[in-house]
Amino acid sequence: MSENTEVVVIGGGYAGVMAANRLTQRDDVTVTLVNPRPAFVERIRLHQVVGGSHDGVVAYRKVLAAGVRLVVDTAARIDTAGRTVALAGGGTLPYDYLVYAVGSGSADPQVPGAAEFARPIASLEEAERLRADLAAVPTTAPVTVVGAGPTGIETAAELAETGRPVTLVCGRMLGPYLHPRARRAVAGRLAKLGVKLLTGPGAQVTEVTADTVRLGDGREVPGAVTVWTAGFGVPDLAARSGLRTDALGRLLTDETLTSVDDGRVVAAGDSAAPSNLPFRMSCQAALPLGAQAADTVLRRIADERPSPVSLGFVGQCISLGRAAGLVQIARKSDTPTALHLAGVPAAKVKELVCGFTVKQLVREAAKPGSLFWLKDTGRERALEGRRPVDTSAATGPTEAVSPKPAVRAVREQPAGSAADGA
């Protein structure tokens, strides 16, 4: 390895920016961040982009450390043997270590007509297209939102607050992650906004047309615009590059976030599946996972043993329009409790969380290594007695903790994504 260590970070979202900033702790490390956009996207505000109350972007010069080189391009393939990243725009980037933080996006809908007629909202471009589609129809035209996780709830509330008639097709239930008490509070707020909720076994979408959503029980829901928030997927860059992934496409890693196939590839954020037991997709997880990924790389450079991932959750914040919200309190294991905050105070907390998330990136850029986060030792118990991850194919430094067990992913249909706030 050369005297200077080259680290390439793929993905400039919450996890990628945090990792890139934290890597600048060492003067002998050169950090390059690859991202397809020239600005940082606040994914937890995309529902506001749709509603017109926020533009959803922050200049990278504000959140990215001065020593990080930004390459505005898309990674097309990772060559782990040659340690290079091929760019879609041409050329390659060499690396000694790579941080895989490609994030998540809209999953390919398996429902007939959904890909053609429904509008997703998992990226800035999708949110801007949806906003344009809404502007092209009368404000009295019905809007149907499919999916009742945080993204669906937030989008439905945001649009209903502007006076649009909205139907939220929930499927089995509203807010599956929420405690029943918090779920009732959300339902009450949506009812005040005039949102029509469709729940239960029959409220499964079977087909989407240009102006209708058909349900399993035969009902047809009219909609001039249909918004699709039912599930998130992960870019297939890892799989295309010959790296093993879970069923959703997240990079399989050990408990230090190191790829089970290559010791010089470390994952962070929504695209990481440590021990095949990934954390809930959220910016709440993305920031510490980005920091953990950077710490793993830095310890490898220093010939030290990386630490296993430890992350505790505090809950989930949901916006219910500009005037109300809900804060679901959770245990560190990310299981909801009966405690929640609703109404105007929750809206203020939600806004504070959105603002504080950017401030954490800014602080890490100015003072790398400053982020601290809640830990949870319960993960060790969840992994006990399971089949260990096979790291026999890994190359490069593998002085990570002993391979941890693999278990089935607990949430193949994410209850909260990086677009869903805390």
PDB file of C-alpha atoms in Angstrom, residues 58-327:
ATOM      1  CA  VAL A  58     -28.284  21.578   0.892  1.00  0.00           C
ATOM      2  CA  ALA A  59     -25.039  22.646  -0.782  1.00  0.00           C
ATOM      3  CA  TYR A  60     -22.242  20.114  -0.299  1.00  0.00           C
ATOM      4  CA  ARG A  61     -19.895  22.950   0.649  1.00  0.00           C
ATOM      5  CA  LYS A  62     -21.996  23.256   3.820  1.00  0.00           C
ATOM      6  CA  VAL A  63     -22.059  19.600   4.917  1.00  0.00           C
ATOM      7  CA  LEU A  64     -18.887  18.138   3.380  1.00  0.00           C
ATOM      8  CA  ALA A  65     -15.420  18.528   4.886  1.00  0.00           C
ATOM      9  CA  ALA A  66     -13.104  20.762   2.868  1.00  0.00           C
ATOM     10  CA  GLY A  67     -10.609  17.926   2.408  1.00  0.00           C
ATOM     11  CA  VAL A  68     -13.114  15.617   0.684  1.00  0.00           C
ATOM     12  CA  ARG A  69     -12.985  15.524  -3.113  1.00  0.00           C
ATOM     13  CA  LEU A  70     -16.462  15.409  -4.674  1.00  0.00           C
ATOM     14  CA  VAL A  71     -16.881  13.577  -7.984  1.00  0.00           C
ATOM     15  CA  VAL A  72     -20.310  14.160  -9.525  1.00  0.00           C
ATOM     16  CA  ASP A  73     -20.863  10.880 -11.348  1.00  0.00           C
ATOM     17  CA  THR A  74     -22.375   7.430 -10.910  1.00  0.00           C
ATOM     18  CA  ALA A  75     -20.416   4.335  -9.966  1.00  0.00           C
ATOM     19  CA  ALA A  76     -21.014   1.750 -12.696  1.00  0.00           C
ATOM     20  CA  ARG A  77     -18.965  -1.149 -11.335  1.00  0.00           C
ATOM     21  CA  ILE A  78     -16.562  -2.043  -8.539  1.00  0.00           C
ATOM     22  CA  ASP A  79     -13.498  -4.048  -9.540  1.00  0.00           C
ATOM     23  CA  THR A  80     -12.430  -5.545  -6.228  1.00  0.00           C
ATOM     24  CA  ALA A  81      -9.472  -7.402  -7.771  1.00  0.00           C
ATOM     25  CA  GLY A  82      -8.045  -4.227  -9.296  1.00  0.00           C
ATOM     26  CA  ARG A  83      -9.375  -1.988  -6.510  1.00  0.00           C
ATOM     27  CA  THR A  84     -10.973   0.490  -8.871  1.00  0.00           C
ATOM     28  CA  VAL A  85     -14.419   2.004  -9.361  1.00  0.00           C
ATOM     29  CA  ALA A  86     -15.589   2.454 -12.947  1.00  0.00           C
ATOM     30  CA  LEU A  87     -17.642   5.604 -13.474  1.00  0.00           C
ATOM     31  CA  ALA A  88     -20.632   5.886 -15.765  1.00  0.00           C
ATOM     32  CA  GLY A  89     -19.216   9.076 -17.201  1.00  0.00           C
ATOM     33  CA  GLY A  90     -15.943   7.375 -18.090  1.00  0.00           C
ATOM     34  CA  GLY A  91     -12.723   6.791 -16.241  1.00  0.00           C
ATOM     35  CA  THR A  92     -11.951   4.943 -13.039  1.00  0.00           C
ATOM     36  CA  LEU A  93     -11.075   5.765  -9.453  1.00  0.00           C
ATOM     37  CA  PRO A  94      -8.440   3.680  -7.641  1.00  0.00           C
ATOM     38  CA  TYR A  95      -8.913   2.885  -3.976  1.00  0.00           C
ATOM     39  CA  ASP A  96      -7.217   1.199  -1.065  1.00  0.00           C
ATOM     40  CA  TYR A  97     -10.529   1.024   0.831  1.00  0.00           C
ATOM     41  CA  LEU A  98     -14.059   1.558  -0.370  1.00  0.00           C
ATOM     42  CA  VAL A  99     -17.125   2.637   1.618  1.00  0.00           C
ATOM     43  CA  TYR A 100     -20.306   1.333  -0.002  1.00  0.00           C
ATOM     44  CA  ALA A 101     -23.098   3.791   0.887  1.00  0.00           C
ATOM     45  CA  VAL A 102     -25.362   3.748  -2.163  1.00  0.00           C
ATOM     46  CA  GLY A 103     -28.496   4.117  -0.046  1.00  0.00           C
ATOM     47  CA  SER A 104     -31.958   3.001  -1.105  1.00  0.00           C
ATOM     48  CA  GLY A 105     -34.583   3.977  -3.630  1.00  0.00           C
ATOM     49  CA  SER A 106     -37.964   2.960  -4.945  1.00  0.00           C
ATOM     50  CA  ALA A 107     -38.495  -0.770  -5.253  1.00  0.00           C
ATOM     51  CA  ASP A 108     -39.755  -2.079  -8.558  1.00  0.00           C
ATOM     52  CA  PRO A 109     -43.498  -2.485  -7.966  1.00  0.00           C
ATOM     53  CA  GLN A 110     -44.802  -5.942  -8.789  1.00  0.00           C
ATOM     54  CA  VAL A 111     -48.377  -4.745  -9.233  1.00  0.00           C
ATOM     55  CA  PRO A 112     -49.642  -4.479 -12.836  1.00  0.00           C
ATOM     56  CA  GLY A 113     -49.670  -0.867 -14.022  1.00  0.00           C
ATOM     57  CA  ALA A 114     -47.838   0.536 -10.994  1.00  0.00           C
ATOM     58  CA  ALA A 115     -44.540   1.133 -12.777  1.00  0.00           C
ATOM     59  CA  GLU A 116     -46.332   2.920 -15.610  1.00  0.00           C
ATOM     60  CA  PHE A 117     -48.977   4.948 -13.817  1.00  0.00           C
ATOM     61  CA  ALA A 118     -47.914   5.357 -10.156  1.00  0.00           C
ATOM     62  CA  ARG A 119     -45.398   7.977  -9.045  1.00  0.00           C
ATOM     63  CA  PRO A 120     -42.681   7.014  -6.519  1.00  0.00           C
ATOM     64  CA  ILE A 121     -41.119   9.472  -4.092  1.00  0.00           C
ATOM     65  CA  ALA A 122     -37.836   7.925  -2.915  1.00  0.00           C
ATOM     66  CA  SER A 123     -35.503  10.358  -4.693  1.00  0.00           C
ATOM     67  CA  LEU A 124     -35.322  14.098  -5.272  1.00  0.00           C
ATOM     68  CA  GLU A 125     -36.029  13.675  -8.972  1.00  0.00           C
ATOM     69  CA  GLU A 126     -39.070  11.522  -8.245  1.00  0.00           C
ATOM     70  CA  ALA A 127     -40.390  14.026  -5.722  1.00  0.00           C
ATOM     71  CA  GLU A 128     -39.937  16.890  -8.189  1.00  0.00           C
ATOM     72  CA  ARG A 129     -41.706  14.952 -10.949  1.00  0.00           C
ATOM     73  CA  LEU A 130     -44.577  14.170  -8.600  1.00  0.00           C
ATOM     74  CA  ARG A 131     -44.866  17.832  -7.657  1.00  0.00           C
ATOM     75  CA  ALA A 132     -45.073  18.726 -11.358  1.00  0.00           C
ATOM     76  CA  ASP A 133     -47.720  16.054 -11.947  1.00  0.00           C
ATOM     77  CA  LEU A 134     -49.804  17.440  -9.101  1.00  0.00           C
ATOM     78  CA  ALA A 135     -49.462  20.968 -10.431  1.00  0.00           C
ATOM     79  CA  ALA A 136     -50.853  19.764 -13.754  1.00  0.00           C
ATOM     80  CA  VAL A 137     -54.199  18.646 -12.263  1.00  0.00           C
ATOM     81  CA  PRO A 138     -56.828  20.691 -10.400  1.00  0.00           C
ATOM     82  CA  THR A 139     -56.441  20.910  -6.629  1.00  0.00           C
ATOM     83  CA  THR A 140     -59.867  19.305  -6.389  1.00  0.00           C
ATOM     84  CA  ALA A 141     -58.711  16.199  -8.282  1.00  0.00           C
ATOM     85  CA  PRO A 142     -58.453  13.064  -6.098  1.00  0.00           C
ATOM     86  CA  VAL A 143     -55.005  11.809  -5.118  1.00  0.00           C
ATOM     87  CA  THR A 144     -54.346   8.214  -4.046  1.00  0.00           C
ATOM     88  CA  VAL A 145     -51.324   7.358  -1.903  1.00  0.00           C
ATOM     89  CA  VAL A 146     -50.375   3.676  -1.752  1.00  0.00           C
ATOM     90  CA  GLY A 147     -48.401   2.510   1.267  1.00  0.00           C
ATOM     91  CA  ALA A 148     -48.922   3.459   4.906  1.00  0.00           C
ATOM     92  CA  GLY A 149     -45.395   3.531   6.258  1.00  0.00           C
ATOM     93  CA  PRO A 150     -43.970   6.902   7.298  1.00  0.00           C
ATOM     94  CA  THR A 151     -43.434   8.069   3.697  1.00  0.00           C
ATOM     95  CA  GLY A 152     -47.020   7.354   2.730  1.00  0.00           C
ATOM     96  CA  ILE A 153     -48.403   8.910   5.899  1.00  0.00           C
ATOM     97  CA  GLU A 154     -46.278  12.039   5.563  1.00  0.00           C
ATOM     98  CA  THR A 155     -47.108  12.505   1.889  1.00  0.00           C
ATOM     99  CA  ALA A 156     -50.827  12.000   2.429  1.00  0.00           C
ATOM    100  CA  ALA A 157     -50.880  14.502   5.308  1.00  0.00           C
ATOM    101  CA  GLU A 158     -48.784  17.060   3.432  1.00  0.00           C
ATOM    102  CA  LEU A 159     -51.080  17.005   0.407  1.00  0.00           C
ATOM    103  CA  ALA A 160     -54.293  16.913   2.421  1.00  0.00           C
ATOM    104  CA  GLU A 161     -53.182  19.945   4.390  1.00  0.00           C
ATOM    105  CA  THR A 162     -53.041  21.904   1.124  1.00  0.00           C
ATOM    106  CA  GLY A 163     -56.689  21.065   0.533  1.00  0.00           C
ATOM    107  CA  ARG A 164     -56.335  18.141  -1.855  1.00  0.00           C
ATOM    108  CA  PRO A 165     -58.715  15.161  -1.469  1.00  0.00           C
ATOM    109  CA  VAL A 166     -56.479  12.236  -0.512  1.00  0.00           C
ATOM    110  CA  THR A 167     -57.081   8.518  -0.078  1.00  0.00           C
ATOM    111  CA  LEU A 168     -54.406   6.515   1.731  1.00  0.00           C
ATOM    112  CA  VAL A 169     -54.417   2.835   0.752  1.00  0.00           C
ATOM    113  CA  CYS A 170     -52.818   1.186   3.760  1.00  0.00           C
ATOM    114  CA  GLY A 171     -53.015  -2.487   3.000  1.00  0.00           C
ATOM    115  CA  ARG A 172     -53.144  -4.539   6.180  1.00  0.00           C
ATOM    116  CA  MET A 173     -52.804  -1.601   8.601  1.00  0.00           C
ATOM    117  CA  LEU A 174     -51.810   2.014   9.024  1.00  0.00           C
ATOM    118  CA  GLY A 175     -48.230   2.511  10.257  1.00  0.00           C
ATOM    119  CA  PRO A 176     -47.194  -1.114  10.894  1.00  0.00           C
ATOM    120  CA  TYR A 177     -44.194   0.005  12.968  1.00  0.00           C
ATOM    121  CA  LEU A 178     -46.275   2.108  15.363  1.00  0.00           C
ATOM    122  CA  HIS A 179     -47.701   1.115  18.729  1.00  0.00           C
ATOM    123  CA  PRO A 180     -51.524   0.889  18.586  1.00  0.00           C
ATOM    124  CA  ARG A 181     -51.877   4.054  20.686  1.00  0.00           C
ATOM    125  CA  ALA A 182     -49.643   6.033  18.352  1.00  0.00           C
ATOM    126  CA  ARG A 183     -51.451   4.532  15.360  1.00  0.00           C
ATOM    127  CA  ARG A 184     -54.755   5.838  16.696  1.00  0.00           C
ATOM    128  CA  ALA A 185     -53.242   9.300  17.090  1.00  0.00           C
ATOM    129  CA  VAL A 186     -52.056   9.265  13.471  1.00  0.00           C
ATOM    130  CA  ALA A 187     -55.436   8.066  12.257  1.00  0.00           C
ATOM    131  CA  GLY A 188     -57.142  10.840  14.173  1.00  0.00           C
ATOM    132  CA  ARG A 189     -54.938  13.532  12.685  1.00  0.00           C
ATOM    133  CA  LEU A 190     -55.383  12.169   9.150  1.00  0.00           C
ATOM    134  CA  ALA A 191     -59.155  12.126   9.675  1.00  0.00           C
ATOM    135  CA  LYS A 192     -59.072  15.808  10.663  1.00  0.00           C
ATOM    136  CA  LEU A 193     -57.211  16.536   7.448  1.00  0.00           C
ATOM    137  CA  GLY A 194     -59.876  14.696   5.481  1.00  0.00           C
ATOM    138  CA  VAL A 195     -57.692  11.754   4.445  1.00  0.00           C
ATOM    139  CA  LYS A 196     -59.716   8.641   3.671  1.00  0.00           C
ATOM    140  CA  LEU A 197     -58.045   5.511   5.071  1.00  0.00           C
ATOM    141  CA  LEU A 198     -58.468   2.103   3.436  1.00  0.00           C
ATOM    142  CA  THR A 199     -57.167  -0.753   5.589  1.00  0.00           C
ATOM    143  CA  GLY A 200     -57.640  -4.476   6.031  1.00  0.00           C
ATOM    144  CA  PRO A 201     -57.175  -7.659   3.988  1.00  0.00           C
ATOM    145  CA  GLY A 202     -59.126  -6.278   1.040  1.00  0.00           C
ATOM    146  CA  ALA A 203     -57.092  -3.086   0.816  1.00  0.00           C
ATOM    147  CA  GLN A 204     -54.284  -4.661  -1.183  1.00  0.00           C
ATOM    148  CA  VAL A 205     -53.596  -3.056  -4.555  1.00  0.00           C
ATOM    149  CA  THR A 206     -54.009  -5.461  -7.463  1.00  0.00           C
ATOM    150  CA  GLU A 207     -53.750  -3.036 -10.396  1.00  0.00           C
ATOM    151  CA  VAL A 208     -53.050   0.614 -11.172  1.00  0.00           C
ATOM    152  CA  THR A 209     -54.437   2.404 -14.204  1.00  0.00           C
ATOM    153  CA  ALA A 210     -54.128   5.981 -15.410  1.00  0.00           C
ATOM    154  CA  ASP A 211     -56.984   7.112 -13.147  1.00  0.00           C
ATOM    155  CA  THR A 212     -57.840   4.172 -10.872  1.00  0.00           C
ATOM    156  CA  VAL A 213     -56.362   1.950  -8.184  1.00  0.00           C
ATOM    157  CA  ARG A 214     -58.024  -1.468  -8.009  1.00  0.00           C
ATOM    158  CA  LEU A 215     -58.060  -3.351  -4.706  1.00  0.00           C
ATOM    159  CA  GLY A 216     -58.187  -7.015  -3.819  1.00  0.00           C
ATOM    160  CA  ASP A 217     -61.793  -6.851  -2.648  1.00  0.00           C
ATOM    161  CA  GLY A 218     -62.932  -5.425  -5.976  1.00  0.00           C
ATOM    162  CA  ARG A 219     -63.113  -1.765  -4.994  1.00  0.00           C
ATOM    163  CA  GLU A 220     -61.860   0.863  -7.394  1.00  0.00           C
ATOM    164  CA  VAL A 221     -60.311   4.038  -5.995  1.00  0.00           C
ATOM    165  CA  PRO A 222     -60.295   6.994  -8.392  1.00  0.00           C
ATOM    166  CA  GLY A 223     -57.141   9.068  -8.547  1.00  0.00           C
ATOM    167  CA  ALA A 224     -55.925  11.713 -10.952  1.00  0.00           C
ATOM    168  CA  VAL A 225     -52.467  11.067  -9.457  1.00  0.00           C
ATOM    169  CA  THR A 226     -51.340   7.878  -7.713  1.00  0.00           C
ATOM    170  CA  VAL A 227     -48.339   8.064  -5.348  1.00  0.00           C
ATOM    171  CA  TRP A 228     -46.445   4.808  -4.708  1.00  0.00           C
ATOM    172  CA  THR A 229     -44.619   4.476  -1.367  1.00  0.00           C
ATOM    173  CA  ALA A 230     -44.994   0.713  -0.845  1.00  0.00           C
ATOM    174  CA  GLY A 231     -41.467  -0.495  -0.234  1.00  0.00           C
ATOM    175  CA  PHE A 232     -37.886   0.474  -0.951  1.00  0.00           C
ATOM    176  CA  GLY A 233     -35.105  -1.223  -2.862  1.00  0.00           C
ATOM    177  CA  VAL A 234     -31.324  -0.959  -3.026  1.00  0.00           C
ATOM    178  CA  PRO A 235     -29.231  -0.277  -6.161  1.00  0.00           C
ATOM    179  CA  ASP A 236     -27.727  -3.464  -7.615  1.00  0.00           C
ATOM    180  CA  LEU A 237     -24.146  -2.147  -7.852  1.00  0.00           C
ATOM    181  CA  ALA A 238     -22.821  -4.688  -5.331  1.00  0.00           C
ATOM    182  CA  ALA A 239     -24.450  -7.663  -7.053  1.00  0.00           C
ATOM    183  CA  ARG A 240     -23.291  -6.461 -10.492  1.00  0.00           C
ATOM    184  CA  SER A 241     -19.787  -6.218  -9.075  1.00  0.00           C
ATOM    185  CA  GLY A 242     -19.777  -9.822  -7.841  1.00  0.00           C
ATOM    186  CA  LEU A 243     -20.292  -9.058  -4.155  1.00  0.00           C
ATOM    187  CA  ARG A 244     -22.802 -11.033  -2.132  1.00  0.00           C
ATOM    188  CA  THR A 245     -26.001  -9.319  -1.036  1.00  0.00           C
ATOM    189  CA  ASP A 246     -29.154 -10.129   0.883  1.00  0.00           C
ATOM    190  CA  ALA A 247     -32.510 -10.670  -0.824  1.00  0.00           C
ATOM    191  CA  LEU A 248     -33.139  -6.925  -1.014  1.00  0.00           C
ATOM    192  CA  GLY A 249     -29.725  -6.165  -2.530  1.00  0.00           C
ATOM    193  CA  ARG A 250     -27.933  -4.861   0.567  1.00  0.00           C
ATOM    194  CA  LEU A 251     -24.242  -5.728   0.817  1.00  0.00           C
ATOM    195  CA  LEU A 252     -23.659  -8.680   3.160  1.00  0.00           C
ATOM    196  CA  THR A 253     -21.094  -7.812   5.819  1.00  0.00           C
ATOM    197  CA  ASP A 254     -19.790  -9.037   9.131  1.00  0.00           C
ATOM    198  CA  GLU A 255     -20.455  -7.119  12.334  1.00  0.00           C
ATOM    199  CA  THR A 256     -17.762  -4.550  11.535  1.00  0.00           C
ATOM    200  CA  LEU A 257     -19.662  -3.651   8.344  1.00  0.00           C
ATOM    201  CA  THR A 258     -16.932  -5.308   6.250  1.00  0.00           C
ATOM    202  CA  SER A 259     -18.004  -7.192   3.134  1.00  0.00           C
ATOM    203  CA  VAL A 260     -17.975 -10.969   3.581  1.00  0.00           C
ATOM    204  CA  ASP A 261     -16.228 -11.159   0.207  1.00  0.00           C
ATOM    205  CA  ASP A 262     -13.580  -8.452   0.440  1.00  0.00           C
ATOM    206  CA  GLY A 263     -11.887  -6.991   3.515  1.00  0.00           C
ATOM    207  CA  ARG A 264     -11.309  -3.653   1.806  1.00  0.00           C
ATOM    208  CA  VAL A 265     -15.005  -2.972   1.136  1.00  0.00           C
ATOM    209  CA  VAL A 266     -17.056  -1.584   4.018  1.00  0.00           C
ATOM    210  CA  ALA A 267     -20.783  -0.809   3.871  1.00  0.00           C
ATOM    211  CA  ALA A 268     -22.873   1.885   5.551  1.00  0.00           C
ATOM    212  CA  GLY A 269     -26.471   3.045   5.730  1.00  0.00           C
ATOM    213  CA  ASP A 270     -29.479   1.546   3.962  1.00  0.00           C
ATOM    214  CA  SER A 271     -27.290  -0.603   1.682  1.00  0.00           C
ATOM    215  CA  ALA A 272     -25.595  -2.524   4.525  1.00  0.00           C
ATOM    216  CA  ALA A 273     -26.739  -5.908   5.822  1.00  0.00           C
ATOM    217  CA  PRO A 274     -24.460  -6.813   8.747  1.00  0.00           C
ATOM    218  CA  SER A 275     -24.777 -10.536   9.542  1.00  0.00           C
ATOM    219  CA  ASN A 276     -27.836 -10.515   7.257  1.00  0.00           C
ATOM    220  CA  LEU A 277     -29.660  -8.731  10.069  1.00  0.00           C
ATOM    221  CA  PRO A 278     -29.894  -5.140   8.770  1.00  0.00           C
ATOM    222  CA  PHE A 279     -31.043  -2.184  10.760  1.00  0.00           C
ATOM    223  CA  ARG A 280     -34.212  -0.305   9.844  1.00  0.00           C
ATOM    224  CA  MET A 281     -33.661   1.989   6.898  1.00  0.00           C
ATOM    225  CA  SER A 282     -33.568   5.493   8.359  1.00  0.00           C
ATOM    226  CA  CYS A 283     -31.337   8.513   8.715  1.00  0.00           C
ATOM    227  CA  GLN A 284     -31.326   7.632  12.422  1.00  0.00           C
ATOM    228  CA  ALA A 285     -29.315   4.533  11.496  1.00  0.00           C
ATOM    229  CA  ALA A 286     -27.472   6.043   8.534  1.00  0.00           C
ATOM    230  CA  LEU A 287     -25.412   8.587  10.484  1.00  0.00           C
ATOM    231  CA  PRO A 288     -23.943   6.170  13.067  1.00  0.00           C
ATOM    232  CA  LEU A 289     -23.494   3.449  10.440  1.00  0.00           C
ATOM    233  CA  GLY A 290     -21.551   5.927   8.306  1.00  0.00           C
ATOM    234  CA  ALA A 291     -19.414   6.790  11.314  1.00  0.00           C
ATOM    235  CA  GLN A 292     -18.940   3.103  12.150  1.00  0.00           C
ATOM    236  CA  ALA A 293     -17.856   2.346   8.573  1.00  0.00           C
ATOM    237  CA  ALA A 294     -15.284   5.146   8.716  1.00  0.00           C
ATOM    238  CA  ASP A 295     -14.009   3.918  12.081  1.00  0.00           C
ATOM    239  CA  THR A 296     -13.586   0.405  10.644  1.00  0.00           C
ATOM    240  CA  VAL A 297     -11.495   1.750   7.767  1.00  0.00           C
ATOM    241  CA  LEU A 298      -9.418   3.969  10.055  1.00  0.00           C
ATOM    242  CA  ARG A 299      -8.696   1.102  12.423  1.00  0.00           C
ATOM    243  CA  ARG A 300      -7.651  -1.109   9.533  1.00  0.00           C
ATOM    244  CA  ILE A 301      -5.252   1.581   8.331  1.00  0.00           C
ATOM    245  CA  ALA A 302      -3.825   1.774  11.856  1.00  0.00           C
ATOM    246  CA  ASP A 303      -3.521  -2.060  12.024  1.00  0.00           C
ATOM    247  CA  GLU A 304      -6.061  -2.130  14.839  1.00  0.00           C
ATOM    248  CA  ARG A 305      -9.017  -4.431  15.365  1.00  0.00           C
ATOM    249  CA  PRO A 306     -12.339  -2.861  14.247  1.00  0.00           C
ATOM    250  CA  SER A 307     -15.229  -2.886  16.701  1.00  0.00           C
ATOM    251  CA  PRO A 308     -18.535  -4.644  16.037  1.00  0.00           C
ATOM    252  CA  VAL A 309     -21.453  -2.436  15.146  1.00  0.00           C
ATOM    253  CA  SER A 310     -23.603  -1.237  18.026  1.00  0.00           C
ATOM    254  CA  LEU A 311     -26.599   0.989  17.411  1.00  0.00           C
ATOM    255  CA  GLY A 312     -29.536   1.844  19.622  1.00  0.00           C
ATOM    256  CA  PHE A 313     -32.701   3.502  18.362  1.00  0.00           C
ATOM    257  CA  VAL A 314     -34.816   6.096  20.139  1.00  0.00           C
ATOM    258  CA  GLY A 315     -37.982   6.040  18.030  1.00  0.00           C
ATOM    259  CA  GLN A 316     -39.500   7.413  14.872  1.00  0.00           C
ATOM    260  CA  CYS A 317     -40.651  10.916  13.930  1.00  0.00           C
ATOM    261  CA  ILE A 318     -43.520  11.346  11.475  1.00  0.00           C
ATOM    262  CA  SER A 319     -44.678  14.599   9.984  1.00  0.00           C
ATOM    263  CA  LEU A 320     -48.449  15.033   9.793  1.00  0.00           C
ATOM    264  CA  GLY A 321     -48.475  18.231   7.794  1.00  0.00           C
ATOM    265  CA  ARG A 322     -46.842  21.480   8.844  1.00  0.00           C
ATOM    266  CA  ALA A 323     -49.004  21.866  11.952  1.00  0.00           C
ATOM    267  CA  ALA A 324     -48.769  18.446  13.596  1.00  0.00           C
ATOM    268  CA  GLY A 325     -46.674  15.343  13.912  1.00  0.00           C
ATOM    269  CA  LEU A 326     -46.043  12.193  15.892  1.00  0.00           C
ATOM    270  CA  VAL A 327     -42.984  10.990  17.789  1.00  0.00           C
TER     271      VAL A 327
END
